[in-house]
Coordinates of C-alpha atoms and ligand atoms in Angstrom, one line a residue:
Chain A
M1 CA -26.6 3.9 -3.7
H2 CA -29.2 1.5 -2.1
A3 CA -32.0 1.2 -4.5
D4 CA -33.3 4.5 -3.2
I5 CA -35.6 5.1 -6.2
A6 CA -37.3 1.7 -5.5
R7 CA -37.6 2.6 -1.9
I8 CA -39.3 5.9 -2.7
D9 CA -41.8 4.1 -4.9
L10 CA -42.4 1.3 -2.4
R11 CA -43.0 3.9 0.3
L12 CA -45.5 5.7 -1.8
R13 CA -47.4 2.4 -2.3
R14 CA -47.0 1.0 1.2
R15 CA -50.5 1.5 2.2
S16 CA -52.1 -0.1 -0.8
I17 CA -49.7 -3.1 -0.5
L18 CA -50.7 -3.7 3.1
W19 CA -54.4 -3.4 2.4
F20 CA -54.3 -5.7 -0.5
A21 CA -52.3 -8.2 1.4
G22 CA -54.6 -8.0 4.5
G23 CA -57.7 -8.3 2.3
L24 CA -56.5 -11.2 0.4
A25 CA -55.2 -13.0 3.5
F26 CA -58.7 -12.6 5.0
Y27 CA -60.4 -13.9 1.8
A28 CA -57.9 -16.8 1.6
F29 CA -58.7 -17.7 5.3
I30 CA -62.4 -17.7 4.8
L31 CA -62.0 -19.9 1.7
V32 CA -59.9 -22.4 3.7
A33 CA -62.1 -22.3 6.7
M34 CA -65.2 -23.0 4.5
Y35 CA -63.8 -25.9 2.8
P36 CA -64.7 -28.7 5.3
S37 CA -68.3 -27.7 5.0
V38 CA -68.4 -27.6 1.2
R39 CA -66.2 -30.5 0.2
S40 CA -68.9 -33.1 0.6
D41 CA -71.5 -30.9 -1.1
S42 CA -72.0 -33.0 -4.3
S43 CA -74.3 -30.5 -6.0
L44 CA -71.6 -27.9 -5.8
G45 CA -69.1 -30.3 -7.0
D46 CA -71.2 -31.4 -10.0
L47 CA -71.6 -27.8 -11.0
T48 CA -68.2 -28.0 -12.7
A49 CA -67.7 -31.7 -12.9
N50 CA -70.7 -32.2 -15.2
N51 CA -70.4 -28.9 -17.0
P52 CA -67.1 -28.1 -18.5
T53 CA -68.2 -24.7 -19.6
V54 CA -68.9 -23.5 -16.1
G55 CA -65.7 -25.2 -15.0
A56 CA -63.8 -23.4 -17.7
L57 CA -65.2 -20.1 -16.7
L58 CA -64.1 -20.7 -13.1
G59 CA -60.8 -22.1 -14.1
V60 CA -61.7 -25.5 -12.7
N61 CA -60.9 -28.8 -14.3
G62 CA -63.1 -31.5 -12.6
S63 CA -65.0 -31.0 -9.4
L64 CA -65.2 -27.5 -7.7
T65 CA -65.1 -29.1 -4.4
S66 CA -61.9 -31.1 -4.9
P67 CA -58.9 -29.2 -3.2
T68 CA -57.4 -28.0 -6.5
G69 CA -60.9 -27.2 -7.8
W70 CA -61.9 -25.2 -4.7
V71 CA -58.6 -23.1 -4.6
N72 CA -58.4 -22.7 -8.4
G73 CA -62.0 -21.8 -8.9
N74 CA -62.1 -19.3 -6.1
L75 CA -58.6 -17.9 -5.9
Y76 CA -55.7 -19.0 -8.1
A77 CA -57.4 -19.0 -11.5
N78 CA -59.1 -15.6 -11.0
F79 CA -59.0 -13.6 -7.8
L80 CA -55.4 -13.8 -6.9
P81 CA -54.2 -12.9 -10.4
L82 CA -56.7 -10.1 -10.5
M83 CA -55.4 -8.6 -7.3
I84 CA -51.8 -9.0 -8.3
L85 CA -52.5 -7.5 -11.7
L86 CA -54.3 -4.5 -10.1
L87 CA -51.1 -3.8 -8.2
T88 CA -48.6 -4.4 -10.9
I89 CA -50.5 -2.9 -13.8
G90 CA -51.3 0.0 -11.6
Y91 CA -47.7 0.6 -10.6
G92 CA -46.4 -0.2 -14.2
A93 CA -48.6 2.5 -15.6
S94 CA -47.7 5.1 -13.0
C95 CA -44.0 4.5 -12.5
I96 CA -42.9 6.2 -15.7
A97 CA -45.9 7.6 -17.5
G98 CA -47.8 8.6 -14.3
Q99 CA -44.7 10.1 -12.7
S100 CA -43.9 11.9 -15.9
E101 CA -47.4 13.3 -16.1
D102 CA -47.2 14.6 -12.6
G103 CA -43.7 15.9 -13.2
T104 CA -41.9 14.0 -10.4
L105 CA -39.9 11.9 -12.8
G106 CA -37.8 14.8 -14.0
L107 CA -36.2 15.3 -10.6
V108 CA -35.4 11.6 -10.3
A109 CA -34.1 11.3 -13.8
A110 CA -31.6 14.2 -13.0
L111 CA -30.1 12.0 -10.2
P112 CA -26.8 10.3 -10.8
V113 CA -28.5 7.0 -11.7
S114 CA -28.5 5.5 -15.2
R115 CA -31.8 5.0 -17.0
R116 CA -31.0 1.3 -17.1
R117 CA -30.7 1.3 -13.4
L118 CA -33.9 3.4 -13.1
V119 CA -35.8 0.7 -15.1
L120 CA -34.3 -2.1 -13.2
E121 CA -35.3 -0.6 -9.9
K122 CA -38.8 -0.1 -11.1
S123 CA -39.0 -3.7 -12.3
A124 CA -37.8 -4.8 -8.9
V125 CA -40.6 -2.8 -7.3
L126 CA -43.1 -4.5 -9.6
A127 CA -42.1 -7.8 -8.1
L128 CA -41.9 -6.4 -4.6
I129 CA -45.3 -4.7 -4.4
A130 CA -47.1 -8.0 -5.3
L131 CA -44.9 -10.2 -3.1
P132 CA -46.7 -9.7 0.2
V133 CA -50.1 -10.4 -1.3
A134 CA -48.8 -13.6 -2.9
V135 CA -46.9 -14.8 0.2
V136 CA -49.7 -14.3 2.7
T137 CA -52.3 -15.8 0.3
M138 CA -50.0 -18.8 -0.2
A139 CA -49.4 -19.1 3.5
F140 CA -53.1 -19.4 4.2
I141 CA -53.7 -21.9 1.4
L142 CA -50.9 -24.0 2.8
L143 CA -52.5 -23.8 6.2
G144 CA -55.5 -25.5 4.5
R145 CA -54.0 -28.9 5.4
H146 CA -55.5 -28.4 8.9
Y147 CA -58.9 -28.0 7.2
D148 CA -58.8 -31.0 5.0
L149 CA -57.6 -28.9 2.1
T150 CA -54.4 -30.6 1.3
L151 CA -52.5 -29.5 -1.8
P152 CA -48.8 -30.3 -2.8
T153 CA -46.7 -27.7 -1.2
S154 CA -44.3 -27.4 -4.1
A155 CA -47.1 -27.0 -6.6
V156 CA -48.7 -24.2 -4.5
V157 CA -45.4 -22.4 -4.1
G158 CA -44.6 -22.9 -7.8
T159 CA -48.0 -21.6 -8.9
T160 CA -47.8 -18.6 -6.6
V161 CA -44.5 -17.7 -8.0
A162 CA -45.8 -18.1 -11.5
V163 CA -48.7 -15.7 -10.8
L164 CA -46.2 -13.3 -9.4
V165 CA -44.0 -13.5 -12.5
M166 CA -47.1 -13.0 -14.7
G167 CA -48.0 -9.9 -12.7
V168 CA -44.5 -8.6 -13.3
D169 CA -44.9 -9.3 -17.0
F170 CA -48.1 -7.4 -17.3
G171 CA -46.7 -4.7 -15.1
L172 CA -43.9 -4.3 -17.6
V173 CA -46.4 -4.3 -20.5
A174 CA -48.2 -1.3 -18.7
L175 CA -44.8 0.4 -18.2
I176 CA -43.9 0.0 -21.8
I177 CA -47.3 1.2 -23.1
G178 CA -46.9 4.2 -20.7
V179 CA -43.5 5.0 -22.1
L180 CA -44.8 4.7 -25.7
T181 CA -48.0 6.8 -25.2
G182 CA -46.9 9.1 -22.4
S183 CA -50.3 8.4 -20.8
R184 CA -50.9 6.6 -17.6
G185 CA -54.6 6.2 -18.4
M186 CA -53.8 4.6 -21.7
A187 CA -51.3 2.3 -20.2
L188 CA -53.8 1.2 -17.5
G189 CA -56.5 0.7 -20.0
L190 CA -54.5 -1.2 -22.7
A191 CA -52.6 -3.4 -20.3
S192 CA -55.7 -4.3 -18.4
G193 CA -57.4 -5.1 -21.7
L194 CA -54.6 -7.3 -22.7
A195 CA -54.6 -9.1 -19.3
A196 CA -58.4 -9.6 -19.6
A197 CA -58.0 -11.0 -23.1
S198 CA -55.3 -13.3 -21.9
Y199 CA -57.5 -14.5 -19.1
L200 CA -60.4 -15.2 -21.4
V201 CA -58.4 -17.1 -23.9
S202 CA -56.9 -19.3 -21.1
S203 CA -60.2 -19.9 -19.3
L204 CA -62.3 -20.5 -22.5
A205 CA -59.7 -22.7 -24.3
P206 CA -61.2 -26.0 -22.9
V207 CA -64.6 -25.2 -24.6
I208 CA -63.8 -23.0 -27.6
G209 CA -61.6 -24.2 -30.4
W210 CA -60.1 -20.9 -31.5
A211 CA -59.2 -20.0 -27.9
R212 CA -57.3 -23.3 -27.7
T213 CA -55.3 -22.4 -30.8
V214 CA -54.1 -19.0 -29.5
R215 CA -53.8 -20.3 -25.9
P216 CA -50.0 -20.5 -26.0
A217 CA -49.9 -16.7 -26.4
S218 CA -51.7 -16.3 -23.0
L219 CA -49.6 -15.7 -20.0
F220 CA -52.6 -16.8 -17.9
Y221 CA -52.5 -20.2 -19.5
W222 CA -48.8 -20.6 -18.5
A223 CA -49.3 -19.4 -15.0
V224 CA -52.7 -20.8 -13.9
G225 CA -54.5 -22.3 -16.9
S226 CA -53.5 -25.9 -16.8
D227 CA -54.1 -27.3 -13.4
Q228 CA -50.8 -26.0 -12.0
L229 CA -51.9 -26.6 -8.4
T230 CA -51.6 -30.4 -9.0
A231 CA -48.1 -30.6 -10.5
G232 CA -46.8 -27.1 -10.5
P233 CA -46.0 -25.1 -13.6
S234 CA -44.2 -26.9 -16.4
S235 CA -40.7 -26.0 -17.4
T236 CA -42.1 -24.6 -20.6
A237 CA -44.4 -22.4 -18.5
W238 CA -41.4 -21.2 -16.5
A239 CA -39.5 -20.5 -19.7
V240 CA -42.3 -18.5 -21.2
L241 CA -43.0 -16.4 -18.1
L242 CA -39.4 -15.7 -17.2
I243 CA -38.2 -15.0 -20.7
S244 CA -41.2 -12.7 -21.2
A245 CA -40.1 -10.8 -18.1
L246 CA -36.5 -10.5 -19.4
V247 CA -37.5 -9.5 -22.9
L248 CA -40.0 -6.9 -21.7
N249 CA -37.5 -5.6 -19.2
G250 CA -34.9 -5.2 -21.9
L251 CA -37.5 -3.4 -24.2
A252 CA -38.4 -1.1 -21.4
V253 CA -34.7 -0.2 -20.8
V254 CA -34.2 0.6 -24.5
L255 CA -37.4 2.7 -24.6
V256 CA -36.7 4.6 -21.5
Q257 CA -33.2 5.4 -22.7
R258 CA -34.8 7.1 -25.7
L259 CA -37.5 8.8 -23.7
D260 CA -37.7 12.6 -23.3
I261 CA -38.3 13.3 -19.7
R262 CA -39.9 16.5 -18.5
Chain B
M1 CA -11.7 27.3 -24.1
A2 CA -11.2 23.8 -22.8
S3 CA -12.6 24.4 -19.4
T4 CA -15.9 25.9 -20.7
V5 CA -18.6 24.5 -18.4
I6 CA -21.5 24.6 -20.8
Q7 CA -20.9 24.7 -24.6
T8 CA -23.5 24.3 -27.3
H9 CA -23.2 24.6 -31.0
A10 CA -26.3 25.1 -33.2
L11 CA -28.4 23.1 -30.7
T12 CA -31.7 22.4 -32.2
R13 CA -34.8 20.5 -31.0
S14 CA -38.1 20.4 -32.7
F15 CA -41.3 18.8 -31.6
G16 CA -42.8 17.5 -34.8
P17 CA -43.7 20.5 -36.7
R18 CA -43.5 22.7 -33.7
R19 CA -40.6 24.8 -32.9
G20 CA -38.6 24.0 -29.8
I21 CA -35.2 25.7 -30.1
V22 CA -33.2 26.6 -33.2
D23 CA -29.4 26.9 -33.5
V24 CA -28.7 27.7 -29.9
D25 CA -25.2 28.7 -29.2
L26 CA -24.1 29.1 -25.6
A27 CA -20.7 29.3 -23.8
V28 CA -20.7 29.5 -20.0
E29 CA -17.3 29.9 -18.4
P30 CA -16.3 28.5 -14.9
G31 CA -17.2 30.7 -12.0
Q32 CA -19.9 32.6 -13.9
I33 CA -23.4 33.2 -13.1
F34 CA -25.1 33.0 -16.5
G35 CA -28.6 34.2 -17.0
F36 CA -30.8 32.7 -19.7
L37 CA -33.6 35.0 -20.4
G38 CA -36.7 34.9 -22.5
P39 CA -40.4 35.1 -22.4
N40 CA -42.6 32.1 -21.6
G41 CA -42.5 29.5 -24.4
A42 CA -39.2 30.8 -25.8
G43 CA -37.3 27.5 -25.3
K44 CA -35.5 28.0 -22.0
S45 CA -36.7 24.8 -20.4
T46 CA -36.2 22.8 -23.6
T47 CA -32.6 24.0 -23.7
I48 CA -32.0 23.2 -20.1
R49 CA -33.5 19.7 -20.4
I50 CA -31.1 18.9 -23.2
L51 CA -28.3 20.2 -21.0
M52 CA -29.4 17.9 -18.3
G53 CA -29.7 14.9 -20.6
L54 CA -33.5 14.7 -20.1
Y55 CA -34.4 15.6 -23.7
H56 CA -32.6 14.5 -26.9
A57 CA -31.5 17.1 -29.2
S58 CA -32.6 17.0 -32.9
S59 CA -29.3 18.3 -34.1
G60 CA -26.3 20.3 -32.9
S61 CA -24.1 19.6 -30.0
A62 CA -24.0 20.2 -26.3
R63 CA -21.2 19.6 -23.8
V64 CA -21.7 20.0 -20.1
L65 CA -18.5 19.9 -17.9
G66 CA -16.8 18.6 -21.0
L67 CA -19.1 15.6 -21.1
D68 CA -22.0 14.5 -23.3
P69 CA -25.2 15.2 -21.4
F70 CA -26.8 12.0 -22.5
A71 CA -24.1 9.5 -22.9
D72 CA -22.4 10.6 -19.6
A73 CA -25.6 11.5 -17.9
V74 CA -24.6 9.8 -14.6
E75 CA -21.4 11.7 -14.3
V76 CA -23.0 15.1 -15.3
H77 CA -25.8 14.5 -12.8
R78 CA -23.3 13.6 -10.1
R79 CA -21.5 17.0 -10.6
T80 CA -24.6 19.1 -11.2
G81 CA -27.5 20.5 -9.2
Y82 CA -30.7 20.9 -11.1
L83 CA -33.9 22.7 -10.3
P84 CA -36.6 21.8 -12.8
G85 CA -38.8 24.7 -14.1
E86 CA -42.1 23.2 -13.0
L87 CA -40.9 21.6 -9.8
A88 CA -43.0 18.7 -8.7
V89 CA -42.0 16.6 -5.7
Y90 CA -43.8 13.5 -4.5
P91 CA -46.9 15.0 -2.9
R92 CA -47.3 12.4 -0.2
L93 CA -43.7 12.4 1.1
T94 CA -42.3 15.1 3.5
G95 CA -39.5 17.3 2.4
R96 CA -37.2 15.5 4.8
Q97 CA -38.1 12.1 3.3
V98 CA -37.3 13.4 -0.1
L99 CA -34.0 15.1 1.0
D100 CA -33.0 11.9 2.8
R101 CA -33.6 9.7 -0.2
F102 CA -31.9 12.0 -2.7
A103 CA -28.9 12.5 -0.3
S104 CA -28.6 8.7 -0.2
V105 CA -28.7 8.4 -3.9
R106 CA -25.9 10.9 -4.1
G107 CA -23.9 9.2 -1.4
L108 CA -24.1 12.2 0.9
R109 CA -23.4 11.4 4.5
G110 CA -23.1 14.7 6.3
T111 CA -26.3 16.7 6.6
R112 CA -24.7 19.9 8.0
Y113 CA -24.7 21.9 4.8
R114 CA -28.2 20.7 3.9
D115 CA -29.5 21.6 7.3
Q116 CA -28.0 25.1 6.9
L117 CA -29.7 25.6 3.6
V118 CA -33.1 24.4 5.1
E119 CA -32.5 26.9 7.8
R120 CA -31.5 29.8 5.6
F121 CA -34.4 29.4 3.3
G122 CA -36.9 28.5 6.1
A123 CA -37.8 25.5 4.0
E124 CA -40.7 23.5 5.6
V125 CA -39.5 19.9 5.6
D126 CA -41.8 18.1 8.0
R127 CA -45.1 18.3 6.2
P128 CA -46.1 16.3 3.1
T129 CA -45.1 18.4 0.2
Q130 CA -48.6 18.5 -1.3
T131 CA -49.6 20.8 1.6
L132 CA -46.8 23.3 0.6
S133 CA -47.3 26.6 -1.2
K134 CA -45.4 27.1 -4.5
G135 CA -42.8 29.2 -2.7
N136 CA -42.2 26.5 -0.1
K137 CA -41.8 23.8 -2.7
Q138 CA -39.4 26.0 -4.5
K139 CA -37.3 26.3 -1.4
L140 CA -37.2 22.5 -1.0
G141 CA -36.2 22.4 -4.8
L142 CA -33.3 24.8 -4.1
V143 CA -32.0 22.8 -1.2
L144 CA -32.2 19.6 -3.4
A145 CA -30.1 21.4 -6.0
F146 CA -27.5 23.0 -3.7
M147 CA -27.1 20.3 -1.0
H148 CA -24.3 18.3 -2.5
R149 CA -22.2 21.5 -3.4
P150 CA -22.2 20.7 -7.2
E151 CA -19.7 22.2 -9.5
L152 CA -22.5 23.4 -11.7
L153 CA -26.0 24.6 -10.9
V154 CA -28.6 24.5 -13.6
L155 CA -31.7 26.3 -12.3
D156 CA -34.8 26.7 -14.3
E157 CA -36.6 29.9 -13.1
P158 CA -35.3 29.6 -9.6
T159 CA -36.7 32.9 -8.4
S160 CA -40.3 32.2 -9.3
G161 CA -42.4 32.0 -6.2
L162 CA -39.8 33.4 -3.9
D163 CA -40.6 36.5 -1.9
P164 CA -38.2 39.5 -2.2
L165 CA -36.4 38.7 1.0
L166 CA -35.7 35.2 -0.2
Q167 CA -34.6 36.5 -3.6
L168 CA -32.0 38.4 -1.7
E169 CA -30.9 35.4 0.3
F170 CA -30.8 33.4 -3.0
A171 CA -28.6 36.1 -4.6
T172 CA -26.2 35.8 -1.6
L173 CA -26.1 32.1 -2.0
L174 CA -25.2 32.5 -5.7
Q175 CA -22.4 34.9 -4.8
E176 CA -21.0 32.4 -2.3
T177 CA -21.3 29.6 -4.9
T178 CA -19.4 31.4 -7.6
A179 CA -16.9 32.8 -5.1
A180 CA -16.0 29.1 -4.5
G181 CA -15.3 28.8 -8.2
R182 CA -18.5 27.0 -9.0
T183 CA -20.8 27.9 -11.9
V184 CA -24.4 28.8 -12.2
F185 CA -26.7 28.7 -15.2
L186 CA -30.1 30.1 -14.5
S187 CA -33.1 30.9 -16.5
S188 CA -35.7 33.6 -15.9
H189 CA -38.4 35.4 -17.8
D190 CA -37.9 38.5 -15.6
L191 CA -34.8 40.6 -16.2
D192 CA -35.4 42.6 -13.0
E193 CA -35.1 39.5 -10.9
V194 CA -31.7 38.5 -12.2
Q195 CA -29.9 41.6 -13.6
R196 CA -28.2 42.2 -10.3
V197 CA -26.9 38.7 -9.9
V198 CA -25.9 37.5 -13.4
H199 CA -22.4 38.2 -14.9
R200 CA -23.5 37.4 -18.4
L201 CA -26.8 36.7 -20.1
A202 CA -28.3 35.4 -23.3
I203 CA -31.7 36.3 -24.4
I204 CA -33.8 33.7 -26.2
R205 CA -36.9 34.5 -28.2
E206 CA -39.0 32.1 -30.2
G207 CA -36.3 29.4 -29.9
R208 CA -33.4 31.5 -31.1
I209 CA -30.7 33.4 -29.2
V210 CA -31.1 37.1 -30.0
V211 CA -28.3 38.5 -27.9
T212 CA -25.5 37.3 -25.6
D213 CA -23.7 39.9 -23.6
T214 CA -22.8 41.2 -20.1
V215 CA -25.3 43.2 -18.3
E216 CA -22.8 46.1 -18.5
G217 CA -22.5 45.5 -22.3
L218 CA -26.2 45.5 -22.7
R219 CA -26.5 48.7 -20.7
R220 CA -23.8 50.3 -22.9
H221 CA -25.7 49.3 -26.1
A222 CA -29.0 50.2 -24.6
P223 CA -30.5 53.4 -26.1
R224 CA -30.5 56.4 -23.9
T225 CA -33.4 58.9 -23.8
V226 CA -32.6 62.6 -24.3
E227 CA -35.3 65.2 -23.8
L228 CA -35.0 68.7 -25.1
T229 CA -37.0 71.8 -24.3
F230 CA -37.4 74.7 -26.7
D231 CA -38.9 78.2 -26.3
H232 CA -39.2 78.6 -30.0
D233 CA -40.2 76.6 -33.1
V234 CA -37.5 74.5 -34.4
D235 CA -36.9 72.2 -37.4
A236 CA -35.7 68.9 -35.9
S237 CA -35.2 67.1 -39.1
A238 CA -31.4 67.6 -38.9
L239 CA -31.4 65.4 -35.8
D240 CA -33.1 62.5 -37.6
R241 CA -30.2 62.4 -40.0
V242 CA -27.7 61.6 -37.2
D243 CA -26.9 57.9 -37.1
A244 CA -27.1 57.4 -33.5
V245 CA -30.6 58.8 -33.2
Q246 CA -33.1 56.0 -33.5
A247 CA -36.3 57.9 -33.0
S248 CA -37.5 61.4 -32.2
A249 CA -40.9 62.5 -31.2
W250 CA -42.6 65.7 -29.9
T251 CA -44.2 64.8 -26.6
D252 CA -45.6 68.4 -26.2
P253 CA -45.1 71.5 -28.2
G254 CA -41.7 72.6 -27.1
H255 CA -40.6 69.1 -25.9
L256 CA -38.7 66.7 -28.1
R257 CA -37.7 63.2 -27.1
L258 CA -34.8 61.4 -28.7
T259 CA -33.8 57.8 -28.5
V260 CA -30.1 57.6 -28.9
A261 CA -28.0 54.4 -29.4
G262 CA -24.4 55.1 -30.2
P263 CA -21.9 57.9 -29.7
M264 CA -23.4 61.1 -28.2
A265 CA -21.0 63.8 -29.6
P266 CA -22.5 63.9 -33.2
V267 CA -25.9 64.2 -31.5
L268 CA -24.8 67.0 -29.3
R269 CA -23.3 68.9 -32.3
A270 CA -26.6 68.6 -34.1
I271 CA -28.5 69.8 -31.1
A272 CA -26.4 72.9 -30.4
P273 CA -27.5 75.0 -33.4
L274 CA -31.2 74.4 -32.4
D275 CA -30.6 76.3 -29.3
P276 CA -32.6 74.4 -26.6
V277 CA -33.3 76.0 -23.3
D278 CA -32.9 72.7 -21.5
L279 CA -31.5 69.2 -21.9
F280 CA -32.2 66.1 -19.9
A281 CA -30.6 62.7 -20.6
R282 CA -31.7 59.4 -18.9
P283 CA -29.4 56.4 -18.6
A284 CA -30.2 53.1 -20.4
D285 CA -33.4 51.6 -19.4
L286 CA -32.6 48.0 -19.4
D287 CA -36.2 46.9 -19.1
E288 CA -37.1 48.8 -22.2
L289 CA -34.2 47.3 -24.1
F290 CA -35.2 43.9 -22.8
L291 CA -38.8 44.3 -23.9
G292 CA -37.5 45.5 -27.2
Y293 CA -35.7 42.2 -27.6
Y294 CA -38.8 40.3 -26.6
R295 CA -41.0 42.2 -29.1
S296 CA -38.9 43.3 -32.1
T297 CA -39.3 41.1 -35.2
D298 CA -36.0 41.6 -37.0
L299 CA -33.1 41.1 -34.6
Q300 CA -29.4 41.1 -35.0
E301 CA -26.6 39.8 -32.8
A302 CA -25.3 42.6 -30.6
Ligands
ADP401 N1 -42.3 17.8 -24.7 C1 -42.8 18.7 -25.5 N2 -43.6 18.4 -26.5 C2 -44.0 19.3 -27.4 N3 -43.7 20.6 -27.4 C3 -42.9 21.0 -26.4 C4 -42.3 20.0 -25.4 N4 -41.5 20.8 -24.6 C5 -41.5 22.0 -25.0 N5 -42.3 22.2 -26.1 C6 -42.6 23.4 -26.8 O1 -41.4 24.1 -27.0 C7 -41.5 25.5 -26.9 C8 -40.6 26.0 -25.8 O2 -41.0 25.6 -24.6 P1 -40.2 25.8 -23.2 O3 -38.8 25.3 -23.5 O4 -40.9 25.1 -22.1 O5 -40.2 27.4 -23.0 P2 -39.8 28.2 -21.7 O6 -39.2 27.3 -20.7 O7 -38.9 29.3 -22.3 O8 -41.1 28.8 -21.2 C9 -42.9 25.7 -26.5 O9 -43.6 26.1 -27.7 C10 -43.5 24.3 -26.1 O10 -44.8 24.2 -26.4
MG402 MG1 -39.8 26.9 -18.8

C-alpha cells in the first residue's frame, strides 16, 4: 500500500496544480521585479500609511511600498491565500462529496483500505495540492533580495507554511460540509463563505471594533493578519492553525466512518 | 453452518420514512453462484452495499466470510471482489491507470491473470474511461472485481450492458470461479440472464425476500399449463374443485386452459370423465412464475 488513493487524486488534479503554480510564480515574479520602481513612490506608500482603512482592506500595516507592505498587500494577505483556498476548498468539496456524487467513491471505499486511512490520504492530498503553489511563490519572494525587496527568510517561510496550513484547515471544512450534506456544491459554497468571512474579519479588524472582538476566531488572522512577514507567525498562531487541522481531521474521520457510501 | 459465506438475519435498512430493505434473510454457501433477483428499486443494491460495508444497516445482522462487514471492512474487502451497480470509474484516467492503482492497493504484483481477463473480455484499457461505452466500462469493472482472485465475488447487475457473447464468456468465468471453490453473489433484474448460471436464487420485491430456492426447485413449483380440446360441450366445474388447479379459462369454444401447480394425478382423474379429444401440457414457464413473484400482492415463502 503506497498511498495509492492519494496518488489517484493527485493525478486527477495534476494539471490544475501545475497551472496554479505557474500562474502564481509568474505573478510573484512581476511583483518582485516591479518593486524597485515603486518603492520610492511616496504617493503609493501614503495610500496606506495615511489611511488605515485602505491599509486594512489590503492587509497592509504601514506603507504599501515597504517590503512587507508590498508583499502583504499584493500577495500574502489576499492573493496567495485566495489561490491556495481555491485549490484546497475545491478538492475538499470534491474528494468525498463530489466523488460520491459521481459515483467513483464506491469503488474506492470497497478497497482494503480503512476509512480512517482514506481520510488521512485525502488530508495529505489537501496539503500536497497547495504545496507547489506555496513553494514557488515563496521562492520568488525570497529572490526579491536581488530587487531591493528584502524580507526575513524565516518569516517568509513561516508565513507561507501558515497559509498552507490555513488552506488545509478550510479544505477540511469543505470536506466535512460535503460529508454532512452529501453535496459538493454546498460544500464549495459554504466553505468559501466561511473563508470569505474569516478574511473580512481579519482585514477589517484594525478599523472596526466588533471585527476586532471576533478576530481570534478568524484563521486568516492567525495566518496572515498580524504582520507575519516581519516576525513570522506567533506560537499561538501555530497552535491555532495546527490544532484546527488536527481537530477537523479527527472530525472528518469520525463522520466518514459513519457515512453511507454509494 | 459455520462456513456460510454470506449470512444475514432480519437485515433491515430504511431511508427516513422510505423503505429500503425489510427483514432480509440470506444464506450463501461456499462454492455457490447465488442469484439475487428483483425488479428495479426492490432493494438489491441496498442489500449489497450493506454486505460490502458501504451502508450501515438499521437493524438485523450480516456476516460476510464470517466477518462483520463494517467493523472488519478491510479484511472483507481484501478477500472480496465487488462490482458496483452503477459503476463509475474516474473519467479522466485510462483503464490501465485504474487497474494499476487498484492492483497496487491490493498488493498485487503479477499482472498475468489480470491481462488474461482484459484479453478475454476485450476490455479497452488504453483510453480515458469517459470515452468508453457502458459495456466497455462494465468489462473494466469485471476485471477490477476478478483480478485478485477473491474468495467471494459480490456483483451488482454484472450482466447489464454486456452483449450476448460476453454474457456467455462471463458465465464461463463464473463456472471456473466456483469450480475453484470460490463463491459468487450476483444480482439481476432479469431472470433470463442468470437462470442458466445460478445454483440458487432469492427473489426480492419491495424490500422483502419473497422466495429462496434453487432454479430446479422453482421450476418444480412453477405452475404448468395444460390445454384440453373437446368436440362437445362440457361442464368443467369439476376441474376447478381440484386443489392443484389454480385457474381455468376457455380460450376458444372447445379449448380449455388450466394452470396447474401441484400433483398432476388428481387433475388427470378429473379430466378423464370429460372425455377430451386432445391434451397438451407445457412445462413450467419460469419467466411467468418470476413475473408472478414480481407482480403478486400477497406472497408466501415457497
Ligand atoms: N442512499 C439512499 N437514500 C435514499 N433512498 C435510497 C438510498 N439508496 C436506496 N434507496 C431507496 O431504496 C430502495 C431500494 O433501492 P435499491 O437498493 O437501489 O434497489 P435495486 O438495486 O434493487 O434497484 C429504493 O426505493 C431507493 O430509492
Ligand atoms: Mg441496483
